Amino acid sequence: MTNLRALFATTALVACGTAALAEDMTITVWAGGSNDADSYRWESIEIAADMLEREYALQGEELNITVEAKRDFGGWEEFKQAVTLAAEAGTAPAIVVTSHLDIAPWSQAGYIVPVEDYLDLDAWPLNDIYPNLMQIAAYDGVQWGLPQDAESRPFFFWKETMKGIGYSDADIDALPAKVASGEYTLKNVLVDAKKAVDMGLVEEGYGFYPRVSNGPDFAQFYQSFGGVLQDPETGKLVLDKAAMEEMYQFFVDAVAAGVTRKNHIGTEWSQWYNEVANGKAALWHGGTWHYARYTGQEGNPDFFGTIQFSLIPAGNDKGHANTITQPLVYLLTDQQDDKVEEVAAQLLKIASEPRMNALHAIKSAHLGITKQESNIELYSNNRWAAEATERLLGTANAQPNHLQYGVFAETMWKGLEAAWTGVQTPAEAVAAVEAEMTAKLGDELIVR
């Protein structure tokens, strides 16, 4: 009888505990730079919420999570302004999906909290995320966020044009390995691009067809000539004058050779996409996400039959073949209720599992964030995802999470634009860049 009463008492306590623990919670997610193809940036959080509710239920607790998502902000500037204003007002969304470059300023401003305070980074699935991607989501020795996706910025070759200048199918197949080893360099790019123009295979100015506006891509060419963006010991930004001048000179030489247009900068993106996707350019550089646009909107149904891709070639013996990844990251914002931060962190962990992240990677033509993602059939059976991951992602680096990197990147672009368009010589442009960077960055800049 005593045991029976104890059983009833325990049951009552469990029932009361369950009622006491029932909780309704709203988790708001704001995703910058996203469209319909990127819907799993927030839908993965919705799926994770359902899973977490079920886990709580099996432990005798009731947690009802409502996920409210927003992705229409007009553009990146509007998105970042909205996040900043909301954080200042104490109404920031629990989760933001944004560029890793926001980590430095937002952490210093107190807008975000470290994910490492809530998650075991050495446990599954976080211990399976590529280490270089985790480093990109960290700043000043602290793991502030988790990579939401990955991408890379490869170099592209139009196969038919390469055959026209003398390459065999075997030669074209061997290009990615030759680029990676440094056997095929940017010098070869200029030679091949000029052949394509001189032979009339592409129009003048279409031998090498670069990106038409500023972006992370151009830091890759700086690295191709031995440039380093950040000193690993001090964390300071680095201006390597020789590497910068040689990078500028490469684009000046491309214009002089007639393989790149002097007025190329500012070309409409819609025009550029259509031209490179359909063989009007011989060689160019872009992003892994371009695959979806080339094969979709731009009407190229045979990507692998028409295009070869590789790392960005080295420029000289001091540099190396490379690619930059610009992953978006999940960040947790500072909330009045710590429980919201705890639950949001758990949702990020679940959303980072290989099968979950593969949904986003395949739908949006991005790359996966975890090693085991390559074992998910949805991912491994997708030729683009599989080959791009193997060829590019493992060695990808990123622009540094530094409070003043935006100044560095913008100044580097101004110098390139001045040299490219003939306003200054490469040497003059670098001198102007050094003066401006030194004035604006001060002790945070190392000049070599």
Coordinates of C-alpha atoms in Angstrom, one line a residue:
M1 CA 0.0 0.0 0.0
T2 CA 2.8 2.3 0.8
N3 CA 4.5 1.6 -2.5
L4 CA 1.2 2.3 -4.3
R5 CA 0.8 5.7 -2.6
A6 CA 4.4 6.5 -3.6
L7 CA 3.7 5.6 -7.2
F8 CA 0.6 7.9 -7.2
A9 CA 2.6 10.7 -5.6
T10 CA 5.4 10.3 -8.2
T11 CA 2.8 10.3 -11.0
A12 CA 1.2 13.5 -9.6
L13 CA 4.6 15.2 -9.3
V14 CA 5.4 14.3 -12.9
A15 CA 2.1 15.6 -14.1
C16 CA 2.5 18.8 -12.1
G17 CA 6.1 19.2 -13.4
T18 CA 4.9 18.7 -17.0
A19 CA 2.3 21.4 -16.6
A20 CA 4.8 23.7 -14.9
L21 CA 7.3 23.2 -17.7
A22 CA 4.9 23.9 -20.5
E23 CA 6.1 26.9 -22.4
D24 CA 5.4 28.8 -25.5
M25 CA 8.3 30.5 -27.2
T26 CA 8.7 32.5 -30.4
I27 CA 12.0 32.3 -32.3
T28 CA 12.5 35.0 -34.9
V29 CA 14.9 34.4 -37.8
W30 CA 16.1 37.2 -40.2
A31 CA 18.0 36.0 -43.2
G32 CA 19.9 38.5 -45.3
G33 CA 20.7 38.2 -49.0
S34 CA 18.1 35.4 -49.4
N35 CA 15.6 34.5 -52.0
D36 CA 13.2 31.6 -52.7
A37 CA 16.1 29.2 -53.5
D38 CA 17.6 29.9 -50.0
S39 CA 14.4 29.1 -48.1
Y40 CA 16.1 26.4 -46.0
R41 CA 18.0 29.1 -44.2
W42 CA 14.8 29.5 -42.1
E43 CA 12.9 26.3 -43.0
S44 CA 15.7 24.3 -41.4
I45 CA 15.0 26.2 -38.2
E46 CA 11.3 25.3 -38.5
I47 CA 12.2 21.6 -39.0
A48 CA 14.6 21.8 -36.1
A49 CA 11.9 23.4 -33.9
D50 CA 9.6 20.4 -34.5
M51 CA 12.4 18.0 -33.7
L52 CA 13.3 19.8 -30.5
E53 CA 9.7 19.9 -29.4
R54 CA 9.5 16.1 -29.8
E55 CA 12.7 15.7 -27.8
Y56 CA 11.3 17.8 -25.0
A57 CA 8.0 15.8 -25.1
L58 CA 9.9 12.5 -24.6
Q59 CA 11.5 14.0 -21.5
G60 CA 8.1 14.9 -20.1
E61 CA 8.3 18.6 -21.0
E62 CA 6.1 20.7 -23.3
L63 CA 7.8 23.3 -25.4
N64 CA 5.8 25.0 -28.2
I65 CA 8.1 26.9 -30.6
T66 CA 6.8 29.3 -33.2
V67 CA 9.4 30.3 -35.8
E68 CA 8.8 33.6 -37.5
A69 CA 11.0 34.3 -40.5
K70 CA 11.8 37.3 -42.5
R71 CA 14.1 37.6 -45.6
D72 CA 12.7 40.5 -47.6
F73 CA 14.8 43.5 -46.7
G74 CA 15.4 45.1 -50.1
G75 CA 19.2 44.5 -50.0
W76 CA 22.2 43.8 -47.7
E77 CA 22.5 47.4 -46.5
E78 CA 18.9 47.5 -45.6
F79 CA 19.2 44.1 -43.8
K80 CA 22.2 45.2 -41.8
Q81 CA 20.6 48.5 -40.8
A82 CA 17.5 46.7 -39.7
V83 CA 19.5 44.3 -37.5
T84 CA 21.5 47.1 -36.0
L85 CA 18.4 49.2 -35.2
A86 CA 16.6 46.3 -33.7
A87 CA 19.6 45.3 -31.6
E88 CA 19.9 48.9 -30.3
A89 CA 16.2 48.9 -29.5
G90 CA 16.4 45.5 -27.7
T91 CA 14.1 43.8 -30.3
A92 CA 16.6 41.9 -32.4
P93 CA 15.6 38.6 -33.9
A94 CA 16.9 35.6 -31.9
I95 CA 18.8 34.3 -35.0
V96 CA 20.3 36.2 -37.9
V97 CA 21.7 34.7 -41.1
T98 CA 24.4 37.1 -42.4
S99 CA 27.9 37.5 -43.7
H100 CA 30.8 36.3 -41.5
L101 CA 32.2 39.8 -41.9
D102 CA 29.5 41.1 -39.5
I103 CA 30.9 39.1 -36.6
A104 CA 33.7 41.5 -35.7
P105 CA 31.6 44.7 -35.5
W106 CA 28.5 43.1 -34.1
S107 CA 30.4 41.2 -31.4
Q108 CA 32.2 44.4 -30.3
A109 CA 28.9 46.3 -30.2
G110 CA 27.3 43.6 -28.0
Y111 CA 24.6 42.7 -30.5
I112 CA 25.5 39.0 -30.6
V113 CA 26.4 36.3 -28.1
P114 CA 28.9 33.4 -28.6
V115 CA 27.4 30.1 -29.7
E116 CA 30.2 28.4 -27.7
D117 CA 28.5 29.5 -24.5
Y118 CA 25.6 27.2 -25.3
L119 CA 26.9 24.4 -27.5
D120 CA 29.5 21.7 -27.2
L121 CA 31.7 22.3 -30.2
D122 CA 33.4 18.9 -29.8
A123 CA 30.2 17.0 -30.0
W124 CA 28.2 15.8 -33.0
P125 CA 27.3 17.4 -35.4
L126 CA 29.4 20.5 -34.8
N127 CA 32.7 18.5 -34.6
D128 CA 32.0 17.4 -38.2
I129 CA 31.9 20.9 -39.7
Y130 CA 34.9 21.7 -41.8
P131 CA 37.5 23.4 -39.5
N132 CA 38.2 26.2 -42.0
L133 CA 34.5 27.1 -42.0
M134 CA 34.4 27.1 -38.2
Q135 CA 37.4 29.4 -38.1
I136 CA 35.6 31.8 -40.5
A137 CA 32.7 32.0 -38.0
A138 CA 35.0 32.8 -35.1
Y139 CA 36.6 36.1 -34.1
D140 CA 39.3 37.0 -31.5
G141 CA 39.5 33.4 -30.3
V142 CA 35.8 33.1 -29.7
Q143 CA 33.3 30.9 -31.6
W144 CA 30.6 33.5 -32.2
G145 CA 28.6 31.7 -34.9
L146 CA 28.2 28.6 -37.0
P147 CA 28.5 28.4 -40.8
Q148 CA 25.1 28.2 -42.4
D149 CA 26.3 27.3 -45.9
A150 CA 29.5 27.3 -47.9
E151 CA 30.5 28.4 -51.4
S152 CA 33.6 29.0 -53.3
R153 CA 34.7 31.2 -56.2
P154 CA 36.3 29.2 -59.0
F155 CA 37.9 29.9 -62.3
F156 CA 36.0 28.8 -65.4
F157 CA 37.0 27.7 -68.9
W158 CA 34.7 27.4 -71.9
K159 CA 35.6 24.0 -73.3
E160 CA 34.9 24.6 -77.0
T161 CA 37.1 27.7 -77.1
M162 CA 39.9 25.8 -75.3
K163 CA 39.7 23.1 -77.9
G164 CA 39.8 25.8 -80.6
I165 CA 43.1 27.1 -79.3
G166 CA 44.6 23.6 -79.3
Y167 CA 43.6 21.8 -76.1
S168 CA 42.5 18.2 -76.3
D169 CA 39.8 16.7 -74.1
A170 CA 42.5 15.2 -71.9
D171 CA 44.2 18.6 -71.6
I172 CA 41.0 20.2 -70.5
D173 CA 40.4 17.4 -68.0
A174 CA 43.9 17.9 -66.6
L175 CA 43.4 21.7 -66.1
P176 CA 42.1 21.7 -62.5
A177 CA 45.1 19.6 -61.3
K178 CA 47.5 21.8 -63.2
V179 CA 46.0 24.9 -61.7
A180 CA 46.2 23.4 -58.2
S181 CA 49.8 22.4 -58.6
G182 CA 50.9 25.8 -60.0
E183 CA 51.7 24.4 -63.4
Y184 CA 49.0 26.5 -65.1
T185 CA 49.1 30.1 -63.9
L186 CA 47.6 33.5 -64.7
K187 CA 50.4 34.0 -67.3
N188 CA 48.8 31.0 -69.1
V189 CA 45.4 32.7 -68.7
L190 CA 46.6 35.7 -70.6
V191 CA 48.3 33.6 -73.3
D192 CA 45.2 31.4 -73.8
A193 CA 42.8 34.4 -73.7
K194 CA 44.9 36.2 -76.4
K195 CA 44.9 33.2 -78.6
A196 CA 41.1 33.0 -78.4
V197 CA 40.8 36.6 -79.4
D198 CA 43.4 36.5 -82.1
M199 CA 41.8 33.4 -83.6
G200 CA 38.4 35.0 -83.6
L201 CA 36.9 32.5 -81.3
V202 CA 35.7 35.2 -79.0
E203 CA 35.3 39.0 -79.5
E204 CA 38.0 41.4 -78.4
G205 CA 37.6 42.0 -74.7
Y206 CA 36.1 38.6 -74.1
G207 CA 39.2 36.5 -73.7
F208 CA 39.3 36.9 -69.9
Y209 CA 36.0 38.2 -68.6
P210 CA 36.2 39.2 -64.9
R211 CA 33.6 40.1 -62.3
V212 CA 32.0 43.5 -63.1
S213 CA 32.0 45.1 -59.7
N214 CA 33.8 45.0 -56.4
G215 CA 33.7 41.7 -54.4
P216 CA 35.7 39.1 -52.4
D217 CA 36.8 37.6 -55.8
F218 CA 39.6 40.2 -56.3
A219 CA 41.3 39.3 -53.0
Q220 CA 41.9 35.9 -54.6
F221 CA 44.1 37.5 -57.3
Y222 CA 46.0 39.4 -54.6
Q223 CA 46.7 36.0 -53.0
S224 CA 47.6 34.6 -56.4
F225 CA 50.6 36.9 -56.3
G226 CA 51.6 36.1 -52.7
G227 CA 49.5 38.7 -51.0
V228 CA 48.4 38.0 -47.4
L229 CA 45.2 39.6 -46.0
Q230 CA 45.9 39.2 -42.3
D231 CA 49.0 38.5 -40.2
P232 CA 48.3 35.3 -38.3
E233 CA 50.3 36.3 -35.2
T234 CA 49.1 39.8 -34.6
G235 CA 45.7 39.7 -36.4
K236 CA 46.6 42.9 -38.2
L237 CA 45.7 43.5 -41.9
V238 CA 48.6 43.2 -44.4
L239 CA 49.4 45.3 -47.4
D240 CA 52.0 43.6 -49.5
K241 CA 52.9 46.3 -52.0
A242 CA 54.7 44.0 -54.4
A243 CA 51.8 41.5 -54.5
M244 CA 49.2 44.3 -54.9
E245 CA 51.2 46.0 -57.7
E246 CA 51.6 42.7 -59.6
M247 CA 47.9 41.9 -59.2
Y248 CA 47.0 45.4 -60.6
Q249 CA 49.5 44.8 -63.4
F250 CA 47.8 41.5 -64.4
F251 CA 44.5 43.3 -65.1
V252 CA 46.3 46.2 -66.9
D253 CA 48.1 43.6 -69.1
A254 CA 44.8 41.9 -69.8
V255 CA 43.4 45.2 -71.1
A256 CA 46.6 46.0 -73.1
A257 CA 46.4 42.5 -74.7
G258 CA 42.8 43.2 -75.8
V259 CA 41.4 40.2 -73.8
T260 CA 39.6 42.3 -71.2
R261 CA 37.7 45.6 -71.9
K262 CA 39.0 48.8 -70.4
N263 CA 35.4 49.8 -69.7
H264 CA 34.3 46.3 -68.4
I265 CA 33.6 47.5 -64.9
G266 CA 30.0 48.4 -64.5
T267 CA 28.7 46.0 -67.1
E268 CA 25.1 44.9 -66.3
W269 CA 25.2 41.6 -64.3
S270 CA 22.3 40.2 -66.4
Q271 CA 24.4 40.7 -69.5
W272 CA 27.5 39.2 -67.9
Y273 CA 25.7 36.1 -66.7
N274 CA 24.2 35.4 -70.1
E275 CA 27.5 35.9 -71.9
V276 CA 29.6 33.6 -69.7
A277 CA 27.0 30.9 -69.5
N278 CA 26.7 30.6 -73.3
G279 CA 30.3 30.7 -74.5
K280 CA 30.8 34.4 -75.4
A281 CA 33.8 34.5 -73.0
A282 CA 36.8 32.2 -73.1
L283 CA 37.9 32.3 -69.4
W284 CA 36.3 34.0 -66.4
H285 CA 35.8 33.7 -62.7
G286 CA 32.7 33.5 -60.6
G287 CA 30.9 31.6 -57.8
T288 CA 29.8 28.0 -57.2
W289 CA 26.2 29.3 -56.9
H290 CA 26.5 30.4 -60.6
Y291 CA 25.9 26.8 -61.6
A292 CA 22.2 27.1 -60.8
R293 CA 21.9 30.3 -62.9
Y294 CA 23.9 29.0 -65.8
T295 CA 21.9 25.8 -66.1
G296 CA 18.6 27.5 -65.2
Q297 CA 17.8 31.1 -66.1
E298 CA 20.6 31.4 -68.7
G299 CA 19.6 28.2 -70.5
N300 CA 22.8 26.1 -70.5
P301 CA 21.6 22.5 -70.0
D302 CA 25.0 21.0 -70.4
F303 CA 27.3 22.6 -67.8
F304 CA 29.8 19.8 -67.6
G305 CA 29.9 19.4 -71.3
T306 CA 30.7 23.0 -71.9
I307 CA 32.5 24.3 -68.9
Q308 CA 35.6 23.3 -66.9
F309 CA 36.4 24.8 -63.5
S310 CA 39.3 25.1 -61.1
L311 CA 40.9 27.1 -58.3
I312 CA 42.0 30.6 -59.2
P313 CA 45.5 30.1 -60.8
A314 CA 48.7 31.3 -59.1
G315 CA 50.2 34.5 -60.4
N316 CA 53.8 33.8 -59.7
D317 CA 56.1 31.7 -57.5
K318 CA 55.3 33.7 -54.4
G319 CA 51.6 33.1 -54.8
H320 CA 49.5 30.0 -55.0
A321 CA 46.2 28.7 -56.5
N322 CA 43.4 29.6 -54.2
T323 CA 39.7 30.3 -53.7
I324 CA 37.8 32.4 -51.2
T325 CA 34.6 31.2 -49.6
Q326 CA 32.2 33.7 -48.3
P327 CA 29.9 31.6 -46.1
L328 CA 26.8 33.0 -44.5
V329 CA 26.7 32.3 -40.8
Y330 CA 24.1 31.7 -38.1
L331 CA 24.5 34.2 -35.2
L332 CA 22.6 34.4 -31.9
T333 CA 21.6 37.9 -30.8
D334 CA 21.6 39.1 -27.2
Q335 CA 18.1 38.5 -25.8
Q336 CA 16.5 39.6 -22.5
D337 CA 15.4 36.0 -21.9
D338 CA 18.4 33.6 -21.7
K339 CA 16.1 30.7 -22.4
V340 CA 15.5 32.1 -25.8
E341 CA 19.2 32.1 -26.5
E342 CA 19.5 28.5 -25.2
V343 CA 16.7 27.2 -27.4
A344 CA 17.9 29.1 -30.4
A345 CA 21.3 27.6 -30.0
Q346 CA 19.8 24.1 -29.9
L347 CA 17.9 24.9 -33.1
L348 CA 21.2 25.9 -34.8
K349 CA 22.8 22.7 -33.8
I350 CA 20.0 20.6 -35.2
A351 CA 20.0 22.6 -38.4
S352 CA 23.7 22.0 -38.9
E353 CA 23.2 18.2 -39.1
P354 CA 24.4 16.8 -42.5
R355 CA 21.0 15.8 -43.8
M356 CA 19.4 19.1 -42.8
N357 CA 22.2 21.2 -44.4
A358 CA 22.2 19.1 -47.6
L359 CA 18.6 20.3 -48.3
H360 CA 19.8 23.9 -48.4
A361 CA 23.0 23.1 -50.4
I362 CA 21.2 21.3 -53.1
K363 CA 18.2 23.6 -53.4
S364 CA 20.4 26.8 -53.5
A365 CA 23.4 25.3 -55.4
H366 CA 25.7 26.0 -52.4
L367 CA 28.2 23.6 -50.8
G368 CA 27.8 21.7 -47.6
I369 CA 29.4 22.6 -44.3
T370 CA 30.1 19.1 -42.9
K371 CA 32.4 16.3 -44.0
Q372 CA 29.6 13.7 -43.6
E373 CA 27.4 15.6 -45.9
S374 CA 29.2 14.0 -48.8
N375 CA 27.8 10.7 -47.5
I376 CA 24.2 11.9 -47.9
E377 CA 22.9 10.5 -51.1
L378 CA 21.0 13.7 -52.0
Y379 CA 24.4 15.5 -51.9
S380 CA 26.7 12.8 -53.2
N381 CA 24.5 12.1 -56.2
N382 CA 24.5 15.7 -57.2
R383 CA 27.5 16.0 -59.5
W384 CA 28.1 19.7 -59.0
A385 CA 28.0 19.5 -55.2
A386 CA 30.2 16.5 -55.1
E387 CA 32.9 17.8 -57.5
A388 CA 32.9 21.4 -56.3
T389 CA 33.3 20.2 -52.7
E390 CA 36.2 17.9 -53.5
R391 CA 38.0 20.4 -55.8
L392 CA 37.5 23.6 -54.0
L393 CA 36.1 23.6 -50.4
G394 CA 38.8 21.8 -48.5
T395 CA 41.4 24.5 -49.2
A396 CA 39.2 27.5 -49.4
N397 CA 40.1 30.5 -47.2
A398 CA 38.2 33.6 -46.3
Q399 CA 38.4 37.3 -45.9
P400 CA 39.4 38.1 -42.3
N401 CA 37.0 38.9 -39.6
H402 CA 38.5 42.3 -38.7
L403 CA 36.7 45.4 -37.6
Q404 CA 38.3 47.4 -40.4
Y405 CA 38.6 44.9 -43.2
G406 CA 35.8 46.7 -45.1
V407 CA 38.1 49.8 -45.4
F408 CA 41.0 47.5 -46.6
A409 CA 38.8 45.8 -49.2
E410 CA 37.3 49.0 -50.5
T411 CA 40.7 50.7 -50.8
M412 CA 42.2 47.7 -52.6
W413 CA 39.3 47.9 -55.1
K414 CA 39.7 51.7 -55.7
G415 CA 43.3 51.1 -56.6
L416 CA 42.5 48.2 -58.9
E417 CA 39.8 50.3 -60.7
A418 CA 42.2 53.2 -61.1
A419 CA 44.9 51.0 -62.7
W420 CA 42.4 48.9 -64.7
T421 CA 40.9 52.0 -66.3
G422 CA 44.2 53.7 -66.9
V423 CA 43.8 56.6 -64.5
Q424 CA 47.0 55.5 -62.7
T425 CA 49.8 53.1 -63.3
P426 CA 49.9 50.1 -61.0
A427 CA 52.7 51.6 -59.1
E428 CA 50.9 54.9 -58.7
A429 CA 47.7 53.1 -57.6
V430 CA 49.6 51.1 -55.0
A431 CA 51.2 54.3 -53.6
A432 CA 47.7 55.9 -53.3
V433 CA 46.4 52.7 -51.6
E434 CA 49.3 52.7 -49.1
A435 CA 48.7 56.3 -48.2
E436 CA 44.9 55.8 -47.7
M437 CA 45.2 52.5 -45.8
T438 CA 47.9 53.9 -43.6
A439 CA 45.8 57.0 -42.8
K440 CA 42.6 55.0 -42.1
L441 CA 43.9 51.8 -40.5
G442 CA 46.9 53.1 -38.6
D443 CA 48.4 50.5 -36.2
E444 CA 46.0 47.9 -37.6
L445 CA 48.0 47.7 -40.9
I446 CA 51.3 46.0 -41.6
V447 CA 52.9 47.3 -44.8
R448 CA 55.4 45.0 -46.5

